[in-house]
mmCIF file of C-alpha atoms in Angstrom:
data_model
loop_
_atom_site.group_PDB
_atom_site.id
_atom_site.type_symbol
_atom_site.label_atom_id
_atom_site.label_comp_id
_atom_site.label_asym_id
_atom_site.label_seq_id
_atom_site.Cartn_x
_atom_site.Cartn_y
_atom_site.Cartn_z
ATOM 1 C CA MET N 140 70.564 101.311 77.794
ATOM 2 C CA GLN N 141 70.317 97.953 79.476
ATOM 3 C CA THR N 142 72.086 97.575 82.843
ATOM 4 C CA GLU N 143 72.563 94.855 85.356
ATOM 5 C CA GLU N 144 74.638 94.669 88.548
ATOM 6 C CA LEU N 145 76.520 91.488 89.635
ATOM 7 C CA ASP N 146 77.072 90.903 93.293
ATOM 8 C CA LEU N 147 80.248 88.888 93.765
ATOM 9 C CA ASP N 148 81.876 87.166 96.761
ATOM 10 C CA ARG N 149 85.500 86.859 95.844
ATOM 11 C CA THR N 150 86.499 85.234 99.263
ATOM 12 C CA GLY N 151 89.935 83.659 98.722
ATOM 13 C CA ARG N 152 90.080 84.949 95.064
ATOM 14 C CA ARG N 153 92.092 88.068 93.981
ATOM 15 C CA LEU N 154 90.779 87.559 90.281
ATOM 16 C CA VAL N 155 87.387 86.708 89.192
ATOM 17 C CA ASP N 156 86.514 85.765 85.547
ATOM 18 C CA LEU N 157 83.384 87.616 84.470
ATOM 19 C CA THR N 158 83.327 86.475 80.867
ATOM 20 C CA SER N 159 80.397 84.049 81.141
ATOM 21 C CA GLU N 160 78.287 86.742 82.900
ATOM 22 C CA ALA N 161 79.063 89.159 80.106
ATOM 23 C CA VAL N 162 78.242 86.749 77.442
ATOM 24 C CA ARG N 163 74.875 85.949 79.097
ATOM 25 C CA PHE N 164 74.093 89.500 79.552
ATOM 26 C CA CYS N 165 74.627 90.371 75.864
ATOM 27 C CA ALA N 166 72.830 87.156 74.553
ATOM 28 C CA GLY N 167 69.789 87.977 72.523
ATOM 29 C CA THR N 168 70.853 91.501 71.397
ATOM 30 C CA ALA N 169 72.140 92.838 68.291
ATOM 31 C CA ASP N 170 75.222 95.060 67.908
ATOM 32 C CA GLY N 171 76.284 97.589 70.505
ATOM 33 C CA LEU N 172 78.761 98.407 73.199
ATOM 34 C CA LEU N 173 79.172 96.650 76.512
ATOM 35 C CA HIS N 174 80.538 98.782 79.314
ATOM 36 C CA VAL N 175 81.928 96.968 82.377
ATOM 37 C CA PHE N 176 82.475 98.977 85.454
ATOM 38 C CA ALA N 177 83.772 98.284 89.003
ATOM 39 C CA PRO N 178 82.306 100.979 91.331
ATOM 40 C CA HIS N 179 85.115 100.617 93.986
ATOM 41 C CA ALA N 180 88.167 102.569 94.869
ATOM 42 C CA THR N 181 90.239 99.428 95.234
ATOM 43 C CA ALA N 182 89.399 97.241 92.128
ATOM 44 C CA GLY N 183 89.935 97.227 88.453
ATOM 45 C CA LEU N 184 89.081 95.237 85.393
ATOM 46 C CA ALA N 185 91.480 93.597 82.891
ATOM 47 C CA LEU N 186 91.255 91.702 79.582
ATOM 48 C CA ILE N 187 93.695 88.775 79.956
ATOM 49 C CA GLU N 188 94.214 85.224 78.931
ATOM 50 C CA THR N 189 93.253 82.821 81.733
ATOM 51 C CA GLY N 190 94.200 79.301 82.500
ATOM 52 C CA ALA N 191 97.818 79.484 81.181
ATOM 53 C CA GLY N 192 99.499 81.236 84.021
ATOM 54 C CA SER N 193 98.727 84.888 82.912
ATOM 55 C CA GLU N 194 96.707 85.361 86.211
ATOM 56 C CA GLU N 195 99.681 84.459 88.413
ATOM 57 C CA ASP N 196 101.945 86.695 86.244
ATOM 58 C CA LEU N 197 99.550 89.542 86.613
ATOM 59 C CA LEU N 198 99.550 89.168 90.467
ATOM 60 C CA THR N 199 103.207 88.928 90.501
ATOM 61 C CA VAL N 200 103.592 92.151 88.537
ATOM 62 C CA LEU N 201 101.125 93.965 90.686
ATOM 63 C CA GLU N 202 102.758 92.795 93.941
ATOM 64 C CA ARG N 203 105.994 94.065 92.547
ATOM 65 C CA LEU N 204 104.437 97.450 91.662
ATOM 66 C CA LEU N 205 102.302 97.835 94.782
ATOM 67 C CA PRO N 206 104.101 96.132 97.781
ATOM 68 C CA ARG N 207 101.753 95.410 100.676
ATOM 69 C CA ASP N 208 103.551 97.148 103.405
ATOM 70 C CA ASP N 209 103.403 100.392 105.411
ATOM 71 C CA ARG N 210 104.797 102.757 103.031
ATOM 72 C CA TYR N 211 101.438 104.358 101.922
ATOM 73 C CA VAL N 212 99.954 107.617 103.272
ATOM 74 C CA HIS N 213 96.544 106.049 102.902
ATOM 75 C CA ALA N 214 97.054 103.695 105.850
ATOM 76 C CA HIS N 215 93.660 102.559 107.285
ATOM 77 C CA GLY N 216 92.759 98.842 107.101
ATOM 78 C CA ALA N 217 95.097 95.843 106.686
ATOM 79 C CA VAL N 218 98.842 96.507 106.228
ATOM 80 C CA GLY N 219 99.357 97.614 102.612
ATOM 81 C CA HIS N 220 95.740 98.711 102.073
ATOM 82 C CA GLY N 221 97.084 101.884 100.550
ATOM 83 C CA ALA N 222 98.248 99.891 97.679
ATOM 84 C CA ASP N 223 94.767 98.793 97.041
ATOM 85 C CA HIS N 224 93.788 102.373 96.498
ATOM 86 C CA VAL N 225 96.507 102.953 93.933
ATOM 87 C CA LEU N 226 95.419 99.820 91.940
ATOM 88 C CA PRO N 227 92.643 101.524 89.878
ATOM 89 C CA ALA N 228 95.278 103.951 88.468
ATOM 90 C CA ILE N 229 97.087 100.950 87.080
ATOM 91 C CA VAL N 230 94.275 98.563 86.358
ATOM 92 C CA CYS N 231 91.348 100.646 85.048
ATOM 93 C CA PRO N 232 87.906 100.183 86.869
ATOM 94 C CA PHE N 233 86.029 99.973 83.420
ATOM 95 C CA LEU N 234 86.189 98.315 80.034
ATOM 96 C CA ALA N 235 84.334 99.115 76.760
ATOM 97 C CA ILE N 236 83.811 96.017 74.510
ATOM 98 C CA PRO N 237 82.082 95.876 71.163
ATOM 99 C CA VAL N 238 79.175 93.582 70.902
ATOM 100 C CA LEU N 239 78.517 92.006 67.467
ATOM 101 C CA GLY N 240 75.582 89.761 66.887
ATOM 102 C CA GLY N 241 74.789 89.424 70.576
ATOM 103 C CA GLU N 242 78.280 88.482 71.712
ATOM 104 C CA PRO N 243 81.138 90.386 73.275
ATOM 105 C CA ALA N 244 83.662 90.621 70.417
ATOM 106 C CA LEU N 245 86.592 89.379 72.348
ATOM 107 C CA GLY N 246 89.805 87.990 71.016
ATOM 108 C CA THR N 247 90.315 84.241 71.021
ATOM 109 C CA TRP N 248 91.884 84.141 74.457
ATOM 110 C CA GLN N 249 90.607 87.219 76.049
ATOM 111 C CA ARG N 250 88.627 86.980 79.250
ATOM 112 C CA ILE N 251 86.981 89.792 81.261
ATOM 113 C CA VAL N 252 88.556 89.612 84.767
ATOM 114 C CA LEU N 253 87.877 91.708 88.017
ATOM 115 C CA VAL N 254 91.251 92.422 89.752
ATOM 116 C CA ASP N 255 90.868 93.100 93.459
ATOM 117 C CA LEU N 256 93.769 92.635 95.871
ATOM 118 C CA ASN N 257 91.913 94.247 98.818
ATOM 119 C CA THR N 258 91.826 91.709 101.681
ATOM 120 C CA ASP N 259 89.464 93.999 103.717
ATOM 121 C CA ASN N 260 86.397 93.451 101.779
ATOM 122 C CA PRO N 261 85.600 90.346 99.635
ATOM 123 C CA ARG N 262 82.136 91.590 98.648
ATOM 124 C CA ARG N 263 82.086 93.379 95.236
ATOM 125 C CA ARG N 264 79.731 94.688 92.562
ATOM 126 C CA VAL N 265 80.255 94.991 88.865
ATOM 127 C CA ARG N 266 77.936 96.865 86.686
ATOM 128 C CA LEU N 267 77.273 95.585 83.087
ATOM 129 C CA SER N 268 75.652 98.153 80.819
ATOM 130 C CA LEU N 269 74.783 97.668 77.148
ATOM 131 C CA LEU N 270 74.321 100.467 74.657
ATOM 132 C CA PRO N 271 72.642 99.246 71.611
ATOM 133 C CA ALA N 272 73.892 100.312 68.056
#
């Protein structure tokens, strides 16, 4: 299995498109399975269309589901940080994507996106792993 860890600075961004990094990582391989994992208790990964407003729609839905206020038992950090710890139960922290001919077999508009609403820590890692067929 081949693995690479991405170090991300998402300062000012709640969504980070990782598709180009995934495509680069898979280049030169044959078929297999790409596993993308965010090893954080406050982040998840999603397959969404970007550039047509879906990013803002996703953030609006998450803000509605996980309001940033003081209702959470998990209460350290910024106000609403408890919501950050619930996020991975809604937006899974991993994705498994088929790789065909050295490319992630994504749909026409699908992009791999890190979702992280946590304002306390802009530094993130994402692990890409490729299991050859």
